[in-house]
Short mmCIF file of C-alpha atoms in Angstrom, two decimals:
data_model
loop_
_atom_site.label_atom_id
_atom_site.label_comp_id
_atom_site.label_asym_id
_atom_site.label_seq_id
_atom_site.Cartn_x
_atom_site.Cartn_y
_atom_site.Cartn_z
CA MET A 6 0.00 0.00 0.00
CA THR A 7 1.13 3.50 -0.79
CA GLY A 8 -0.88 6.06 1.21
CA GLU A 9 -4.01 6.85 -0.75
CA TRP A 10 -3.25 4.23 -3.40
CA LEU A 11 -3.83 0.51 -2.95
CA GLU A 12 -1.40 -1.74 -4.83
CA ILE A 13 -3.21 -4.64 -6.45
CA GLY A 14 -0.50 -6.38 -8.48
CA TRP A 15 1.59 -6.36 -11.63
CA LEU A 16 0.21 -5.12 -14.94
CA ASN A 17 1.32 -8.34 -16.66
CA GLU A 18 -0.90 -10.33 -14.25
CA ILE A 19 -3.98 -8.85 -15.94
CA PRO A 20 -4.64 -10.50 -19.31
CA VAL A 21 -4.64 -8.24 -22.37
CA ARG A 22 -8.28 -7.39 -23.21
CA GLY A 23 -9.27 -9.01 -19.92
CA SER A 24 -9.67 -8.21 -16.24
CA ARG A 25 -9.01 -9.09 -12.63
CA THR A 26 -11.23 -8.34 -9.64
CA VAL A 27 -10.49 -6.80 -6.29
CA GLN A 28 -12.76 -7.85 -3.45
CA VAL A 29 -14.05 -5.06 -1.21
CA GLU A 30 -15.16 -6.18 2.21
CA GLY A 31 -18.77 -5.16 2.78
CA GLY A 32 -19.17 -3.80 -0.77
CA ASP A 33 -19.18 -4.66 -4.45
CA ASP A 34 -16.05 -5.96 -6.16
CA ILE A 35 -13.95 -3.69 -8.38
CA ALA A 36 -12.98 -4.92 -11.87
CA ILE A 37 -9.59 -3.85 -13.24
CA PHE A 38 -9.45 -3.97 -17.06
CA ARG A 39 -6.43 -3.98 -19.39
CA THR A 40 -6.75 -2.92 -23.02
CA SER A 41 -4.64 -4.10 -25.95
CA GLU A 42 -2.75 -0.78 -25.61
CA ASN A 43 -1.83 -1.68 -21.98
CA GLU A 44 -4.11 0.99 -20.54
CA VAL A 45 -5.88 0.10 -17.29
CA PHE A 46 -9.31 1.12 -16.07
CA ALA A 47 -11.29 0.28 -12.94
CA LEU A 48 -15.06 -0.01 -12.65
CA LEU A 49 -17.49 -1.38 -10.14
CA ASP A 50 -17.92 -5.00 -11.23
CA ARG A 51 -21.62 -4.56 -11.97
CA CYS A 52 -23.44 -3.70 -15.18
CA PRO A 53 -26.02 -0.91 -14.67
CA HIS A 54 -28.63 -2.98 -16.58
CA LYS A 55 -29.03 -6.34 -14.83
CA HIS A 56 -25.95 -6.27 -12.56
CA GLY A 57 -23.92 -8.72 -14.65
CA ARG A 58 -20.27 -9.10 -13.65
CA LEU A 59 -18.39 -6.86 -16.09
CA SER A 60 -15.15 -8.67 -15.20
CA GLN A 61 -16.53 -11.66 -17.14
CA GLY A 62 -17.02 -9.56 -20.29
CA ILE A 63 -14.68 -8.99 -23.21
CA VAL A 64 -12.75 -5.73 -23.64
CA HIS A 65 -13.17 -4.15 -27.09
CA GLY A 66 -11.08 -0.99 -27.48
CA GLY A 67 -12.28 1.41 -24.80
CA ALA A 68 -15.33 -0.60 -23.70
CA VAL A 69 -16.30 -3.86 -22.06
CA ALA A 70 -19.27 -5.99 -23.17
CA CYS A 71 -21.50 -7.21 -20.35
CA PRO A 72 -21.73 -11.02 -20.52
CA LEU A 73 -25.48 -11.07 -19.77
CA HIS A 74 -27.00 -8.90 -22.50
CA ASN A 75 -24.00 -7.53 -24.41
CA TRP A 76 -24.37 -3.96 -23.17
CA ARG A 77 -21.18 -2.04 -23.98
CA ILE A 78 -19.83 -0.01 -21.06
CA SER A 79 -17.20 2.72 -21.52
CA LEU A 80 -14.07 1.93 -19.53
CA THR A 81 -13.33 5.65 -19.20
CA THR A 82 -16.69 6.93 -17.97
CA GLY A 83 -18.65 3.83 -16.93
CA GLU A 84 -21.51 4.99 -19.21
CA ALA A 85 -23.51 2.57 -21.32
CA LEU A 86 -22.80 3.13 -25.02
CA GLY A 87 -25.17 3.24 -27.97
CA GLU A 88 -28.91 3.18 -27.32
CA ASP A 89 -28.50 1.78 -23.80
CA LYS A 90 -28.72 4.07 -20.78
CA GLY A 91 -27.03 3.67 -17.40
CA CYS A 92 -23.72 4.10 -15.67
CA THR A 93 -21.46 2.10 -13.37
CA PRO A 94 -19.04 3.94 -11.04
CA THR A 95 -15.40 4.31 -12.06
CA VAL A 96 -12.39 4.12 -9.74
CA PRO A 97 -9.15 6.07 -10.30
CA VAL A 98 -6.34 3.71 -11.33
CA LYS A 99 -2.70 4.16 -12.34
CA ILE A 100 0.41 2.19 -13.26
CA SER A 101 3.64 2.85 -11.38
CA ALA A 102 6.82 0.89 -12.17
CA GLY A 103 4.73 -1.90 -13.71
CA ARG A 104 2.43 -2.14 -10.67
CA VAL A 105 -1.30 -1.39 -10.85
CA LEU A 106 -2.70 0.84 -8.10
CA ILE A 107 -6.28 1.95 -7.40
CA CYS A 108 -7.37 4.94 -5.35
CA ARG A 109 -8.37 3.84 -1.86
CA ALA A 110 -11.02 6.58 -1.40
CA GLY A 111 -12.42 6.01 -4.91
CA THR A 112 -12.67 2.29 -4.26
CA LEU A 113 -14.58 2.72 -1.02
CA LYS A 114 -16.92 5.29 -2.56
CA ALA A 115 -17.68 3.14 -5.63
CA ALA A 116 -18.17 -0.08 -3.66
CA ALA A 117 -20.43 1.40 -0.98
#
């Protein structure tokens, strides 16, 4: 742990175009996504439509497809794309020396 940032692991431990989850005690899990450009994003692991686990979806560019009904969710904003409406909370995330870190306060707020 580094102050306000919670270290969750190495970037190379997250599959390209895939995800890993971080369990939050007493709250919803956080999904950490890695794009084919090695960018990382963090969202509450819950689709705004039917609460499908976004971590089980496939990353396409800057979005993830919900495995339940194929809703596309922006990794940047958490907003549903296209005709769909809804939003899932985002969590600040960064890479430092190959390690992935998420914002402790953002994580608690999103998971509450």
